[in-house]
Short mmCIF file of C-alpha atoms and ligand atoms in Angstrom, two decimals:
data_model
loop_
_atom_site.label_atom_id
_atom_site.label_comp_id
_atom_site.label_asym_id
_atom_site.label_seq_id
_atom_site.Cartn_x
_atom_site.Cartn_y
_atom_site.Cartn_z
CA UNK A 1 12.02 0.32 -22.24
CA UNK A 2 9.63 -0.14 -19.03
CA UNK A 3 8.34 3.07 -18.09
CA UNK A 4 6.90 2.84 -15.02
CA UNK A 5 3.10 1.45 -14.07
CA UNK A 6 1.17 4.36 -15.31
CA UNK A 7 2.73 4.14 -18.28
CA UNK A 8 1.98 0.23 -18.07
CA UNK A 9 -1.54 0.43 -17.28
CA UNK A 10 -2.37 4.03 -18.69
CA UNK A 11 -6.09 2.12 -19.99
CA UNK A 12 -6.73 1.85 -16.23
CA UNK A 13 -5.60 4.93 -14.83
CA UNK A 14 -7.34 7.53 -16.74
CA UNK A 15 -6.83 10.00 -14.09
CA UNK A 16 -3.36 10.39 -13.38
CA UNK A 17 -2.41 9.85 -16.76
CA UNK A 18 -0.61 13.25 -17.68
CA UNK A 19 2.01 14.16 -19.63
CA UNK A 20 4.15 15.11 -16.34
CA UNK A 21 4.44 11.51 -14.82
CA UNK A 22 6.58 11.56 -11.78
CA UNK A 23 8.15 8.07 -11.66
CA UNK A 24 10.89 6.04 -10.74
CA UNK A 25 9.84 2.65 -13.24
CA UNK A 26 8.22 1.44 -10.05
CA UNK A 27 6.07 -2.05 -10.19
CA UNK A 28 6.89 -4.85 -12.68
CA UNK A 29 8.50 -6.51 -9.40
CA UNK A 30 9.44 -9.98 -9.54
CA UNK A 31 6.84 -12.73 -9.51
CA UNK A 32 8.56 -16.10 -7.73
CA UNK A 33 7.30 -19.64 -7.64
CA UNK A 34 7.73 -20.91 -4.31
CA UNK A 35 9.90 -24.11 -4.20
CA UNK A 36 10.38 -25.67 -0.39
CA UNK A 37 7.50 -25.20 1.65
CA UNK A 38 5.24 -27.30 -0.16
CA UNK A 39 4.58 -29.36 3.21
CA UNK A 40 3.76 -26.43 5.49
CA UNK A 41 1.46 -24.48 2.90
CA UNK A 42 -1.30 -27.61 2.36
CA UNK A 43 0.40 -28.44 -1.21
CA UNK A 44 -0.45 -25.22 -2.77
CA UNK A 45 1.37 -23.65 -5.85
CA UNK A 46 2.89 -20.94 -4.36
CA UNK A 47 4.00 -17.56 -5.51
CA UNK A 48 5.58 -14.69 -3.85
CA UNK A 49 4.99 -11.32 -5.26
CA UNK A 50 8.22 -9.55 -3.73
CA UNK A 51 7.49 -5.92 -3.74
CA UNK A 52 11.07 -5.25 -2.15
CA UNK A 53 12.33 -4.72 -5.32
CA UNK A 54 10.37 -1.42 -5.54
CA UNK A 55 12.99 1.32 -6.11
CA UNK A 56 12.82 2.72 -2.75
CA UNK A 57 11.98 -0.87 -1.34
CA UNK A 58 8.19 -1.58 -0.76
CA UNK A 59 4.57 -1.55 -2.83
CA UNK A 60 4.16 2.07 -1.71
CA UNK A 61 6.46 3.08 -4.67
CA UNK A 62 3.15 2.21 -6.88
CA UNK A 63 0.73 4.26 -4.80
CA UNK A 64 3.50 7.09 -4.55
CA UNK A 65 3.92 7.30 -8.60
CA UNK A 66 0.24 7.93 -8.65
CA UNK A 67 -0.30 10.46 -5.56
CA UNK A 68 2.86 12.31 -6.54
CA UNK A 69 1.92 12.51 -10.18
CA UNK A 70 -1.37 13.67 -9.08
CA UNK A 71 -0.36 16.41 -6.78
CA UNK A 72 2.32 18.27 -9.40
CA UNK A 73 0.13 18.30 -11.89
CA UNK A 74 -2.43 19.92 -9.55
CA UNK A 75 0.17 22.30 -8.22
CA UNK A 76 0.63 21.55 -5.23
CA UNK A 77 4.17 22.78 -4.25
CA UNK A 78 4.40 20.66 -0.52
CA UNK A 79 2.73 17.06 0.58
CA UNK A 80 2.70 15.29 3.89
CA UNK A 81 2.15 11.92 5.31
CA UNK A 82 2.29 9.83 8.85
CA UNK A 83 4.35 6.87 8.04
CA UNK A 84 5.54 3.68 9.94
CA UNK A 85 8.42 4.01 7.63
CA UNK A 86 7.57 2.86 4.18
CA UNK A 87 5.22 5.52 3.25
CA UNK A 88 8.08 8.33 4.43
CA UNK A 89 10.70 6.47 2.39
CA UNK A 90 8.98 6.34 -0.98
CA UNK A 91 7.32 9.60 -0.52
CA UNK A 92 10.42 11.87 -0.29
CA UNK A 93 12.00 10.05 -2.73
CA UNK A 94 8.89 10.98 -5.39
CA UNK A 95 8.98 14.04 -3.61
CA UNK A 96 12.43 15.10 -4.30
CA UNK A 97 12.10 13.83 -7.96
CA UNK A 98 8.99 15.65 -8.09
CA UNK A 99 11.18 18.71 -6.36
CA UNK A 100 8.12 19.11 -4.13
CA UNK A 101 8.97 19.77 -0.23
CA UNK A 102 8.14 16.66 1.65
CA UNK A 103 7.25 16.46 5.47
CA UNK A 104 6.87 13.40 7.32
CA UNK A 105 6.24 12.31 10.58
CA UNK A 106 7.26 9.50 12.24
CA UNK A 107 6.19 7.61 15.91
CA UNK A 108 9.16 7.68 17.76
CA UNK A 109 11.25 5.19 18.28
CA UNK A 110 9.16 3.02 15.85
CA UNK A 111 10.59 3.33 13.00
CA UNK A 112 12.99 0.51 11.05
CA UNK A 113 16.53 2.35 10.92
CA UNK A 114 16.90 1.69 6.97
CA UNK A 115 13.76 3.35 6.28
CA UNK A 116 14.01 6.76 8.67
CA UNK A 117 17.65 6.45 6.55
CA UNK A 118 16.19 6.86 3.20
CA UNK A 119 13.83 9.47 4.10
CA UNK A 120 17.08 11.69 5.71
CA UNK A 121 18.78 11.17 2.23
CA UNK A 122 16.02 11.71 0.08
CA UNK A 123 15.71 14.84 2.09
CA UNK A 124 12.16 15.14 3.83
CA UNK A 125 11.72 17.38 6.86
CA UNK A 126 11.33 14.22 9.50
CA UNK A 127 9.37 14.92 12.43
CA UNK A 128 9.37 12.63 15.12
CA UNK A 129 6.03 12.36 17.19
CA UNK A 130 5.85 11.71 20.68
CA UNK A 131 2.80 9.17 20.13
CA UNK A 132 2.06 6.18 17.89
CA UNK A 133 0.81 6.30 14.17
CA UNK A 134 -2.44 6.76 14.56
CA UNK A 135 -1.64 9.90 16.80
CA UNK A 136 0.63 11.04 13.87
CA UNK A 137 -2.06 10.36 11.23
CA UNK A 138 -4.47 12.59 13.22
CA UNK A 139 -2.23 15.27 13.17
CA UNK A 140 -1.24 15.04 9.40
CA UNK A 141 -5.10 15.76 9.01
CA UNK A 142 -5.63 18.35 11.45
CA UNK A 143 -2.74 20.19 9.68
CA UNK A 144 -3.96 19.75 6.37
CA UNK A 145 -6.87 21.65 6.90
CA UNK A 146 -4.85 24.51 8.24
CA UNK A 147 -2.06 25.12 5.21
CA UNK A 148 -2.06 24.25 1.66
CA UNK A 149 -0.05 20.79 1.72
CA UNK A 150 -1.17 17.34 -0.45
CA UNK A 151 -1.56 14.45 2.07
CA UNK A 152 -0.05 11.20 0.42
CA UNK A 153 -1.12 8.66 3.08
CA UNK A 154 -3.55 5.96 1.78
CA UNK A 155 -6.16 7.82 2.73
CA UNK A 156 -5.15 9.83 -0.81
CA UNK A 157 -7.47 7.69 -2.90
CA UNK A 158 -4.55 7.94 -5.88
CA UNK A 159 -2.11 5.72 -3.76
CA UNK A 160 -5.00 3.15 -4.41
CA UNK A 161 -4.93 3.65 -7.82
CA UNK A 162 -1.75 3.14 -8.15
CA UNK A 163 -1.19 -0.06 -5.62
CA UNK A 164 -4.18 -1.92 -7.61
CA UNK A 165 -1.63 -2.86 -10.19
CA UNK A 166 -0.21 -5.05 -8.16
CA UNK A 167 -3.19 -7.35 -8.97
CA UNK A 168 -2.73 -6.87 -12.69
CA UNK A 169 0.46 -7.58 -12.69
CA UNK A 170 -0.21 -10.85 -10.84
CA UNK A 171 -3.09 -11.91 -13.27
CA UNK A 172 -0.84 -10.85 -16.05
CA UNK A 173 2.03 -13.48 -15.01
CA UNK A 174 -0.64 -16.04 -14.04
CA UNK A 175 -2.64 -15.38 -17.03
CA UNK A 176 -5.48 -15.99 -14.42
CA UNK A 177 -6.59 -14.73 -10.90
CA UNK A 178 -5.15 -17.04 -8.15
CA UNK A 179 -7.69 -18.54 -6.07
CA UNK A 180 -6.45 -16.93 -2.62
CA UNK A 181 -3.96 -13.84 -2.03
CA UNK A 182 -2.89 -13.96 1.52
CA UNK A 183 -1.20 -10.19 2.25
CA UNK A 184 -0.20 -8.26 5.46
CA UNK A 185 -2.77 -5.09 6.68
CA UNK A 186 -1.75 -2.53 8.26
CA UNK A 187 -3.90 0.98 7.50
CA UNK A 188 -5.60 -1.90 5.26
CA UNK A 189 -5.17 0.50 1.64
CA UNK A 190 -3.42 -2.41 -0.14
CA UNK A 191 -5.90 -4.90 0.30
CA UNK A 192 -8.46 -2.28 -0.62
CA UNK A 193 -6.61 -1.81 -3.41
CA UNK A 194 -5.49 -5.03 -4.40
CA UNK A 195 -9.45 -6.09 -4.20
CA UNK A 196 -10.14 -3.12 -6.79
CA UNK A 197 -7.48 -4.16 -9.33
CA UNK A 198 -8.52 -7.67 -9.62
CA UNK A 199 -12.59 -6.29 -9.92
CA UNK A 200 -11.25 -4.17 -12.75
CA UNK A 201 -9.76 -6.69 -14.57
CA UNK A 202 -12.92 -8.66 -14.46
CA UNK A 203 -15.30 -6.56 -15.26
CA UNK A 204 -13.10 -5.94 -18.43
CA UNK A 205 -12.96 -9.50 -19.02
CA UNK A 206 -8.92 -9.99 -18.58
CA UNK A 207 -9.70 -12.94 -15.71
CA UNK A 208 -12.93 -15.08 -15.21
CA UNK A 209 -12.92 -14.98 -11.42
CA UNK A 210 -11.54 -13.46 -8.48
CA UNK A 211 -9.48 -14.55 -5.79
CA UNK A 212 -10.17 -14.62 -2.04
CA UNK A 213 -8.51 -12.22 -0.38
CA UNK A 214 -6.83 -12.90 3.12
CA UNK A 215 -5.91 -10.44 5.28
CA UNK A 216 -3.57 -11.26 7.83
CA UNK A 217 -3.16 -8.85 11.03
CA UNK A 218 -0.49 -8.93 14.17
CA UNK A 219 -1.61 -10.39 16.93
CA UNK A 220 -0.58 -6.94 18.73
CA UNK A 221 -2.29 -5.01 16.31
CA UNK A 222 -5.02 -6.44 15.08
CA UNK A 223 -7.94 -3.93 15.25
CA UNK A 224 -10.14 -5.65 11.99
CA UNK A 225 -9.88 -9.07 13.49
CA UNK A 226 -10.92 -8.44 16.94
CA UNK A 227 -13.21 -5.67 15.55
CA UNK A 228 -12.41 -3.08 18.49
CA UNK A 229 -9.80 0.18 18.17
CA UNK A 230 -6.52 -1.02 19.61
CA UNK A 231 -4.84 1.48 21.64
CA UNK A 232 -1.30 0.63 22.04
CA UNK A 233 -0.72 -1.84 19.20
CA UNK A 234 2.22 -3.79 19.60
CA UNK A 235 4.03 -5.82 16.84
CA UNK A 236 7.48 -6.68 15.76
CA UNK A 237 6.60 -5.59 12.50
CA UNK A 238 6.38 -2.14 12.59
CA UNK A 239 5.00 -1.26 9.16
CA UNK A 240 1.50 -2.68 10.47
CA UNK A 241 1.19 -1.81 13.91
CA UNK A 242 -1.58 0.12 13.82
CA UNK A 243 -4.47 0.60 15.77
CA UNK A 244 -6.82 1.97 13.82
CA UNK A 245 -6.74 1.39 10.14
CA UNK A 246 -7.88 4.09 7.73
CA UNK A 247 -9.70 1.74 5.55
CA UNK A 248 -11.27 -0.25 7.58
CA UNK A 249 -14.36 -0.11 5.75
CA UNK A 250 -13.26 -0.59 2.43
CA UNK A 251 -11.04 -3.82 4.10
CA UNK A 252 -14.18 -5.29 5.21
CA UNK A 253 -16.09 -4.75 2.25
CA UNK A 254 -12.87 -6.65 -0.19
CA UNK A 255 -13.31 -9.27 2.48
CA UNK A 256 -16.69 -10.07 2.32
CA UNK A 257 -17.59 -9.46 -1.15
CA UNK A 258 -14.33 -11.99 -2.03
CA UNK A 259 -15.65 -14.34 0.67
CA UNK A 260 -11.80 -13.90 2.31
CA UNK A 261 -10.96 -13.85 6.25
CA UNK A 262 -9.05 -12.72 8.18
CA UNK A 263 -6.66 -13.64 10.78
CA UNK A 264 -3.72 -12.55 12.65
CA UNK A 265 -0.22 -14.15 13.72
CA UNK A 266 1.86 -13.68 16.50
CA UNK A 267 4.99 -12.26 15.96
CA UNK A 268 6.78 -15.40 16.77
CA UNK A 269 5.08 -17.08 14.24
CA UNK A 270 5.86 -13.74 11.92
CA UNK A 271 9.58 -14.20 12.75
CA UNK A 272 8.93 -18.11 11.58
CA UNK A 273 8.01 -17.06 8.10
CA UNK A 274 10.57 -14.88 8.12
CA UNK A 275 13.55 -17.24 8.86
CA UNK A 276 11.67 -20.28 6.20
CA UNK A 277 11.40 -17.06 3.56
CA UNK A 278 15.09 -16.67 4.01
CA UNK A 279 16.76 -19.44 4.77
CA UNK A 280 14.38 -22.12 1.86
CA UNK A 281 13.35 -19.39 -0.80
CA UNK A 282 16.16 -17.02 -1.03
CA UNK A 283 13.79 -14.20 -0.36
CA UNK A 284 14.84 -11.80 2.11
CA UNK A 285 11.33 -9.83 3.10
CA UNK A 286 10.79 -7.39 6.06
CA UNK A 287 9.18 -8.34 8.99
CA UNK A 288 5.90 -7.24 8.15
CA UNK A 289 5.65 -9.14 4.69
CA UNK A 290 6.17 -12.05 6.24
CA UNK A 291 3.01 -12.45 7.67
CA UNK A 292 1.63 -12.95 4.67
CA UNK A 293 3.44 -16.64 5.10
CA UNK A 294 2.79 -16.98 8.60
CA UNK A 295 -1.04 -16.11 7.50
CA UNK A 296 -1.03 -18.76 5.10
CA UNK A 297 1.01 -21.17 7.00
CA UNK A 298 -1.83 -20.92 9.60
CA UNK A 299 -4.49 -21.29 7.52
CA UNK A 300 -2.68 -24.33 5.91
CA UNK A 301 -2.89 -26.32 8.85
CA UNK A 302 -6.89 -26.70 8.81
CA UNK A 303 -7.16 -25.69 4.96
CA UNK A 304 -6.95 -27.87 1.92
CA UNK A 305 -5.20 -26.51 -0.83
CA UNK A 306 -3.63 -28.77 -3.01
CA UNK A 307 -4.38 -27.81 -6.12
CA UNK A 308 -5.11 -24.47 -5.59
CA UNK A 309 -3.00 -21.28 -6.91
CA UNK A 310 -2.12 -19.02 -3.83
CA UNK A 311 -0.11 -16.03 -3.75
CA UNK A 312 1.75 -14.12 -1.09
CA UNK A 313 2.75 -10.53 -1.48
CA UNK A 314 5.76 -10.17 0.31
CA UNK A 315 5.25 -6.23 1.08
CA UNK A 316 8.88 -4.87 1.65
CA UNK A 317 12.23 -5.76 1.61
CA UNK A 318 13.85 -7.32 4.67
CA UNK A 319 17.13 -4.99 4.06
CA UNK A 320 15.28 -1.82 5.76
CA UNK A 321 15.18 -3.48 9.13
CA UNK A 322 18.35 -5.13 9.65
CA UNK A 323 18.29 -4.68 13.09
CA UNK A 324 15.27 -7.89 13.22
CA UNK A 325 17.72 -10.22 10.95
CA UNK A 326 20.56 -9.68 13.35
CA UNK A 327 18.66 -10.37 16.56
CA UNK A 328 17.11 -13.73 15.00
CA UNK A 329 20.17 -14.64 13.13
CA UNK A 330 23.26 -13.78 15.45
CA UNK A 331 25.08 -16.68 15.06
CA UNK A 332 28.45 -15.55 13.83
CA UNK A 333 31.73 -17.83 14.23
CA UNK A 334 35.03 -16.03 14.64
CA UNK A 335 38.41 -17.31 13.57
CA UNK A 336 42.24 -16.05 13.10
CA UNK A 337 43.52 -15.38 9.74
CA UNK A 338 44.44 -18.93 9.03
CA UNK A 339 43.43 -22.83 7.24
CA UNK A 340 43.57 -24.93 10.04
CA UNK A 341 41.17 -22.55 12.09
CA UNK A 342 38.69 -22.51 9.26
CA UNK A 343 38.89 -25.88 8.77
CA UNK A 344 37.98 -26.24 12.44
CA UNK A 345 35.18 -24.52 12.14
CA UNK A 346 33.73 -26.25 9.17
CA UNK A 347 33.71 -29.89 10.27
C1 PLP B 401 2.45 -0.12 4.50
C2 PLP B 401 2.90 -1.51 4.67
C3 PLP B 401 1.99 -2.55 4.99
C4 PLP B 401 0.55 -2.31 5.29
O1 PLP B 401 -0.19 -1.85 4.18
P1 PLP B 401 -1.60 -1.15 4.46
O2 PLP B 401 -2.01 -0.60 3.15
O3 PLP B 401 -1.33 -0.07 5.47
O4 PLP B 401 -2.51 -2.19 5.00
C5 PLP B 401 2.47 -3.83 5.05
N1 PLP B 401 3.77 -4.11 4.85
C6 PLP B 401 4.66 -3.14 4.55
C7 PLP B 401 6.08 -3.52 4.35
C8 PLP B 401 4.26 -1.82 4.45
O5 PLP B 401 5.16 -0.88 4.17
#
């Protein structure tokens, strides 16, 4: 039976590897060859990695098994975290499996309605913050320092440890790297992470080169691209408007040293992906994922990549916000209870 990725890749995560793991058999998420957007993604093969099938919905279910694990076994009895939405979600749900108190707080008003619904259930204390994330994220820190609590943002360098499976697991389905990996940033932890998986693997020998990693930003919120602090970043995809990103560093370095780029999209073009993702894949992704396909898309259209293997990790799943698929999608039909209406309707 799958156990859950520190179980999987124990060999690679010699640190958290206790005999207390806290886990919800997280990763081994499905791996999907793309099939009808050959023309708008310069002939590439395709893949989406669709990390909305993480048990509570998104890839911070891998970094969460880690931190979590981490922190119980180290005794802490409380954690905390500033969260768009994802990070809340997944935390008090390792949190309350852990039986650990979890606090989170949220911007208000910012926050997909699916997501600030799991972390009510899972039962975190939710504080809402008059201010934006990186306002929350400041105070997270600030109140660290003051009372014994385990911060499980990215900035906890075992969510990293945990996320860089997601680049095993890719190499392990591909039986190679792919040659670019085009993924949403936000705080930019994943793509530092991603970037760290795929050098483990080759210094070990399990692939024989590395992909180029792509970050792709929101035009509202793209701090790393412009290379200036945004102040009020705006996006329709909440889960990476930020303004600051933690790892901004570390993104810069997995950029460079994978001779990657990045770019950013505007949300229209994010709401494009989304509907193509949906609508000619089957894949129903959150807002934010899909800019890994509008990143792509973009890049497409002065690129050449035929021939080339390119993957797209499709960050969270698109039931959290629902509230973005009805406002794109509200085109409902209504009918009364009978054939000849219906029929009426379908010709
Ligand atoms: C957290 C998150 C991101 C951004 O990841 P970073 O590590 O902050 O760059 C992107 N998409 C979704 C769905 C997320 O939850």
């Amino acid at each position: 039976m799958y156990k859950g990725l520190i179980e999987r890749y124990k060999d690679y995560l010699k640190d958290i590897y206790f005999q207390n793991i806290i886990t919800l058999n997280e990763g081994n998420t499905p791996f999907i060859r793309s099939s009808n957007l050959k023309d708008i993604t310069g002939n590439c093969n395709l893949y989406f990695k669709y990390e909305g099938a993480n048990p509570t919905g998104s890839f911070k279910d891998r970094g969460m098994t880690a931190a979590i694990t981490k922190a119980v076994n180290d005794g802490s009895k409380s954690v905390i975290c500033a969260s768009t939405g994802n990070t809340s979600a997944s935390a008090a749900a390792y949190a309350a499996r852990a039986g650990l108190r979890c606090i989170v707080l949220i911007p208000e008003g910012k926050v997909a309605m699916g997501k600030l619904a799991q972390a009510l259930v899972y039962g975190a204390d939710i504080i809402q913050v008059k201010g934006n994330f990186d306002e929350a994220l400041n105070l997270v820190k600030e109140a660290a320092e003051r009372f014994p609590v385990t911060i499980v943002n990215s900035i906890n360098p075992y969510r990293l440890e945990g996320q860089k499976t997601g680049a095993f697991e890719i190499c392990d389905d591909l039986g190679k790297a792919p040659d670019y990996q085009f993924m949403p940033v936000g705080n930019a932890g994943n793509i530092t992470a991603y970037w760290k998986g795929y050098k483990e693997y080759w210094e070990n020998k399990v692939i024989d080169s590395l992909p180029k990693m792509m970050g792709v930003q929101a035009a509202g919120a793209a701090p790393i691209v412009e290379g200036r602090v945004i102040k009020n970043p705006e996006t329709i995809a909440t889960a990476i408007r930020i303004g600051n990103p933690a790892s901004w560093d570390k993104a810069n370095a997995a950029l460079k040293e994978s001779q990657g780029a990045i770019d950013k999209v505007t949300d229209d073009e994010i709401l494009e992906a989304y509907r193509l993702l949906s609508s000619k894949e089957g894949i129903f992704a959150e807002p934010a994922s899909c800019a890994s396909l509008a990143g792509l898309i973009k890049y497409a259209k002065n690129h050449d990549l035929s021939g080339k293997t390119v993957v797209c990790i499709l960050t969270g799943n698109g039931l959290k916000d629902p509230d973005t698929a009805m406002d794109v999608e509200m085109d409902l039909k209504y009918i009364s209870p009978n054939i000849d209406d219906l029929m009426n309707v379908l010709s």
